[in-house]
PDB file of C-alpha atoms in Angstrom:
ATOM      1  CA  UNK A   1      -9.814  21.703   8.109  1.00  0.00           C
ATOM      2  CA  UNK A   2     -11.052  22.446   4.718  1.00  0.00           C
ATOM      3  CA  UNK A   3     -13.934  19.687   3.790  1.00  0.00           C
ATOM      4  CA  UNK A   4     -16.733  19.456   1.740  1.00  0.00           C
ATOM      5  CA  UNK A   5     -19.570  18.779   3.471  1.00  0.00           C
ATOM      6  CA  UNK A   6     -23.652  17.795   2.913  1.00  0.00           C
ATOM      7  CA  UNK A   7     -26.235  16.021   4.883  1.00  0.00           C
ATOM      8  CA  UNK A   8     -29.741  14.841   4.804  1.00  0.00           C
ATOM      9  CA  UNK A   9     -32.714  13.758   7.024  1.00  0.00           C
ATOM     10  CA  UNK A  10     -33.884  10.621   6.486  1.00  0.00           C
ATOM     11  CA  UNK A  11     -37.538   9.494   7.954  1.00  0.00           C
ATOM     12  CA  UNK A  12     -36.022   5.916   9.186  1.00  0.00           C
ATOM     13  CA  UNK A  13     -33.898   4.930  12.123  1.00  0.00           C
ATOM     14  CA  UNK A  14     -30.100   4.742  12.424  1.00  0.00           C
ATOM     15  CA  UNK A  15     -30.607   0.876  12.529  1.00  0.00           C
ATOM     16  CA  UNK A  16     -32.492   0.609   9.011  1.00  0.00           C
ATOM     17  CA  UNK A  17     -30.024   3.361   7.177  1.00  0.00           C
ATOM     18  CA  UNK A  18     -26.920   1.519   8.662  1.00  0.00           C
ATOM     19  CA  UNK A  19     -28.041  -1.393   6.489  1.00  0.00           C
ATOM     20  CA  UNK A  20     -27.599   0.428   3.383  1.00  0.00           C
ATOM     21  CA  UNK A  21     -23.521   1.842   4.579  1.00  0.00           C
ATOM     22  CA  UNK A  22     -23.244  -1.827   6.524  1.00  0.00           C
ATOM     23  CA  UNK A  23     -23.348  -4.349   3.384  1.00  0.00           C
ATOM     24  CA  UNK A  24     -21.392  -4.330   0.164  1.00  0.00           C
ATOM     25  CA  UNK A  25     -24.544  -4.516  -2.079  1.00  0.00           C
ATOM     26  CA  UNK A  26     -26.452  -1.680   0.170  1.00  0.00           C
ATOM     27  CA  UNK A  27     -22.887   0.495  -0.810  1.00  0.00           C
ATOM     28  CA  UNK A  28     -23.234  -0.554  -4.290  1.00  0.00           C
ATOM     29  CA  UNK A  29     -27.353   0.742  -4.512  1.00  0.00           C
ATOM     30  CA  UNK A  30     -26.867   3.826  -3.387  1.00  0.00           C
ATOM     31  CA  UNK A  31     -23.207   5.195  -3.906  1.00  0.00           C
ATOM     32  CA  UNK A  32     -21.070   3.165  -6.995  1.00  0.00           C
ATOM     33  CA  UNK A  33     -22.597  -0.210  -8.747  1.00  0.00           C
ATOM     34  CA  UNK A  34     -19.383  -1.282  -9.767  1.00  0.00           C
ATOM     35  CA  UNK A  35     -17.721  -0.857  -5.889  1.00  0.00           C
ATOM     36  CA  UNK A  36     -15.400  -3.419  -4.999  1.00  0.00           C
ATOM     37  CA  UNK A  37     -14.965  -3.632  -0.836  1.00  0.00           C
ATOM     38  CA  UNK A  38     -13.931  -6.016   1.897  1.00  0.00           C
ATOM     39  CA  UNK A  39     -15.825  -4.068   4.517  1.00  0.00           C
ATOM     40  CA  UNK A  40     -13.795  -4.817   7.590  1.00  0.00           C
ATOM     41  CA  UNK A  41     -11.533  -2.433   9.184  1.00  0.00           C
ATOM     42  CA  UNK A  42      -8.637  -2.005   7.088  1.00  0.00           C
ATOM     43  CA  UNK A  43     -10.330  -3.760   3.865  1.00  0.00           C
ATOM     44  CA  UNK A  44      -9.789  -2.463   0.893  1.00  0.00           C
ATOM     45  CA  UNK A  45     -12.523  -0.949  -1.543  1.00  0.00           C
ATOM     46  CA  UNK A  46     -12.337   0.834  -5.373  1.00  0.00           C
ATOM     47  CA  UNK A  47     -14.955   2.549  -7.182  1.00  0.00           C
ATOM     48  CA  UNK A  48     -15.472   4.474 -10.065  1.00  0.00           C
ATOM     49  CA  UNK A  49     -15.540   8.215  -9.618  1.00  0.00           C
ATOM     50  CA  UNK A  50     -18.420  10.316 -10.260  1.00  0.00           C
ATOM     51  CA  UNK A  51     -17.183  11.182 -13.931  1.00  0.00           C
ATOM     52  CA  UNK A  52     -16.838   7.793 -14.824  1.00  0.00           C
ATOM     53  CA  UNK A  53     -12.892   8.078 -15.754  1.00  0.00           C
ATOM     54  CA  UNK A  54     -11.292   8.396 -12.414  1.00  0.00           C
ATOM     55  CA  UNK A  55     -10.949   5.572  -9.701  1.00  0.00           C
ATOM     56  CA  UNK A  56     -11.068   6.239  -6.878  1.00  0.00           C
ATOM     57  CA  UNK A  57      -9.779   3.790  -3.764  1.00  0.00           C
ATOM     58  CA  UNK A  58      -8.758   3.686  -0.109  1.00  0.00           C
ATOM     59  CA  UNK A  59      -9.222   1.151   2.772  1.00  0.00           C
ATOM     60  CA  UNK A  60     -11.971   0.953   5.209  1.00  0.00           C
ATOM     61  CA  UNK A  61     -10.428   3.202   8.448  1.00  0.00           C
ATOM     62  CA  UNK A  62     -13.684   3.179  10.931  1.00  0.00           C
ATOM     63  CA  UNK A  63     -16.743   1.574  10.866  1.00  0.00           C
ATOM     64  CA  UNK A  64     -19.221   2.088  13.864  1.00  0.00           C
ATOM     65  CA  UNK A  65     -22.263   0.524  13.862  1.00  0.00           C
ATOM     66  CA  UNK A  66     -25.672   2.723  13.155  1.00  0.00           C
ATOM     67  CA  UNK A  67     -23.037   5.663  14.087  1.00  0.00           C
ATOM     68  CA  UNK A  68     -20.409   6.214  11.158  1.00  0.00           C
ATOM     69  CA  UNK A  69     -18.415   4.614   8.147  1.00  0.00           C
ATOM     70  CA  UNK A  70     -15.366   6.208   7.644  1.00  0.00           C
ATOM     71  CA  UNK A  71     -13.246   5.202   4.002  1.00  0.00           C
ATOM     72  CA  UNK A  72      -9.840   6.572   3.276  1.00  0.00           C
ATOM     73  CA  UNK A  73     -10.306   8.322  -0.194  1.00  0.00           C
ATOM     74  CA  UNK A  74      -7.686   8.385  -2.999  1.00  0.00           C
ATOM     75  CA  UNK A  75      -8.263   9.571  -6.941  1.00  0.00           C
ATOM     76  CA  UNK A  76      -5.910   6.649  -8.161  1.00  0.00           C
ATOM     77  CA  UNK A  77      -3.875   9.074 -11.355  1.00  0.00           C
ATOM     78  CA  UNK A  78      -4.577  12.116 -10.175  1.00  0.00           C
ATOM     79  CA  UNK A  79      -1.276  12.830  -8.452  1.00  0.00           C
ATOM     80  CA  UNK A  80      -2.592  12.833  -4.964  1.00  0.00           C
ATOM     81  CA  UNK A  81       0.379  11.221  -2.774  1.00  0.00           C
ATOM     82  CA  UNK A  82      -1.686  11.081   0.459  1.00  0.00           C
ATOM     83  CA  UNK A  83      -5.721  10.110   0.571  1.00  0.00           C
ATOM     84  CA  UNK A  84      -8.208  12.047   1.664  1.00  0.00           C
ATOM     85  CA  UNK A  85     -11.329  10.686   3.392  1.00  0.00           C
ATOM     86  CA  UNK A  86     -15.044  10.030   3.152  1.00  0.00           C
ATOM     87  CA  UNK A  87     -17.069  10.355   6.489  1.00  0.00           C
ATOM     88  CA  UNK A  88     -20.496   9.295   6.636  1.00  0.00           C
ATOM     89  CA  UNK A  89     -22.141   9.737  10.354  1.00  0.00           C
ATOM     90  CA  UNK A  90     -25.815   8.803  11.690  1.00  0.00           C
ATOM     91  CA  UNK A  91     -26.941  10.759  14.225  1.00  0.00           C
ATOM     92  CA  UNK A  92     -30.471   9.757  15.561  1.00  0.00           C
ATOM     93  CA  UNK A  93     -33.082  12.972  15.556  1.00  0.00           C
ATOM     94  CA  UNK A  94     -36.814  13.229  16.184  1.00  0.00           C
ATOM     95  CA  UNK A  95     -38.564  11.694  13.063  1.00  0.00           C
ATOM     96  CA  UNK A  96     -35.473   9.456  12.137  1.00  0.00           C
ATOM     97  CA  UNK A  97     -31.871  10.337  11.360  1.00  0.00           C
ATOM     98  CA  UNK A  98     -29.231  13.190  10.047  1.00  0.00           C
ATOM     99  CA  UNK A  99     -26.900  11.344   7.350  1.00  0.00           C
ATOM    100  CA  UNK A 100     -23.636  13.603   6.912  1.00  0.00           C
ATOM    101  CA  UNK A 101     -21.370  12.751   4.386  1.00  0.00           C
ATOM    102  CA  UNK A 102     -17.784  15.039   4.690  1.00  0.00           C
ATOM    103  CA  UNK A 103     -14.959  14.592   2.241  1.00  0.00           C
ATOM    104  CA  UNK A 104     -11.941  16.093   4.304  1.00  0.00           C
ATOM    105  CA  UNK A 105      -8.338  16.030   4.400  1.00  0.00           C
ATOM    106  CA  UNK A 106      -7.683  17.849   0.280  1.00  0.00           C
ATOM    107  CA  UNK A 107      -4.581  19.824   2.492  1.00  0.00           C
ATOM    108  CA  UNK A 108      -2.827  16.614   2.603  1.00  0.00           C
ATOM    109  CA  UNK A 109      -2.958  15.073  -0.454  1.00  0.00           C
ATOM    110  CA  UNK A 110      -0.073  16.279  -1.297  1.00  0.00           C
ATOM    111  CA  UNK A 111      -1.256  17.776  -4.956  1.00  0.00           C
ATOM    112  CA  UNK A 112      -0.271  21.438  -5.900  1.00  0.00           C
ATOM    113  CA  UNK A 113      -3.595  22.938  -6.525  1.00  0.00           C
ATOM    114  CA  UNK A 114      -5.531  20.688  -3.912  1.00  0.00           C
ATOM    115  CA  UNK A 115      -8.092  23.964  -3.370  1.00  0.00           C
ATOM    116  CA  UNK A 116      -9.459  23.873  -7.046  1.00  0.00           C
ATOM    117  CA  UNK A 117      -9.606  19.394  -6.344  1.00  0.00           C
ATOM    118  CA  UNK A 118     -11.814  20.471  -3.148  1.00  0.00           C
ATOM    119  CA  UNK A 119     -13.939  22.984  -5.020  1.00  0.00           C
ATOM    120  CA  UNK A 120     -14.812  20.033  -8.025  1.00  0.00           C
ATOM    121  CA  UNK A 121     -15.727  17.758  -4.790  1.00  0.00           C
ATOM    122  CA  UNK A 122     -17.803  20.796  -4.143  1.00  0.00           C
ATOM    123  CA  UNK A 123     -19.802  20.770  -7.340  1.00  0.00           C
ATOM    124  CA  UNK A 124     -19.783  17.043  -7.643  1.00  0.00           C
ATOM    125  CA  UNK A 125     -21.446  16.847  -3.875  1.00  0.00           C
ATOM    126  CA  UNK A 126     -24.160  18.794  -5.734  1.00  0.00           C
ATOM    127  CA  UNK A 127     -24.098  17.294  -9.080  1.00  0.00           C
ATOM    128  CA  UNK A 128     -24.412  13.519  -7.935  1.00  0.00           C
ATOM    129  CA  UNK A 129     -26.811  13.924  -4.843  1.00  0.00           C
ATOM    130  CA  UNK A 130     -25.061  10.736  -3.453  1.00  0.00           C
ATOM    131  CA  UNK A 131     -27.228  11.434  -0.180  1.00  0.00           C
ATOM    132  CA  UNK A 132     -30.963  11.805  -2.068  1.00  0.00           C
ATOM    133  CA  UNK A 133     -29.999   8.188  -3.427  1.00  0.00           C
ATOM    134  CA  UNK A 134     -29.533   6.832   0.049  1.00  0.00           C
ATOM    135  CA  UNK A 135     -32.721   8.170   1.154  1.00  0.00           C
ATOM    136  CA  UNK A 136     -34.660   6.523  -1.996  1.00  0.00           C
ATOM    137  CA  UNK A 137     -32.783   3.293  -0.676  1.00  0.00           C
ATOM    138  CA  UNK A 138     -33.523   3.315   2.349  1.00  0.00           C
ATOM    139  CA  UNK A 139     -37.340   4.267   1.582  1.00  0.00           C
ATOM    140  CA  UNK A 140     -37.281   1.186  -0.533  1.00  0.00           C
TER     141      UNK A 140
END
């Protein structure tokens, strides 16, 4: 499945990351100020993109405790039909824990030209180091 994928180690348990993917205002620090979300299963959430112009929204599909957040993911505008998703995961490792953060699913948005939408995920992932602000959260 094409995705987009990045991860970092963080020097902290699963328990004290999860607090920063488990809150609205730990979201908000680290991955959009102006987030909106009901974070229950099946709330609904919307964001600024990275650029600033595009919104982006979705509904909350998974949410696992100190194990992994899962968000559908839809550019509102964009002429995506279907939304893709965002899938962060904690996985506990010696020292503290692996944060991977996957944006899959660009196949089924139902957009002609979904490859060059996945390859701007691409350089946003690298632009906008979502994942190096969690880690300065978390080592608040």
């Amino acid at each position: 499945m094409p995705e987009v994928a990045r991860s970092i180690d963080i020097p902290a348990p699963p328990s004290q990351v999860w607090r920063w993917l488990s809150t609205p205002e730990g979201l908000r620090h680290w991955l959009s100020p102006e987030l909106e979300i009901d974070l229950t299963l099946g709330g609904a959430y919307r964001m600024p993109g990275g650029d600033g112009e595009t919104w982006i929204s979705g509904v909350v599909l998974e949410m696992v405790p100190e194990g992994r957040l899962v968000l559908s993911w839809l550019e509102e505008d964009a002429g995506w039909i279907h939304p893709g998703r965002l899938v962060v995961t904690l996985e506990p490792i010696a020292g503290g824990t692996r944060v991977g953060l996957v944006h899959d699913g660009f196949a089924g948005i139902g957009k002609t030209g979904w490859t060059d939408t996945m390859e701007a995920y691409e350089r946003g992932a690298d632009k906008h180091q979502v994942l190096r602000r969690l880690a300065g959260a978390v080592a608040i």
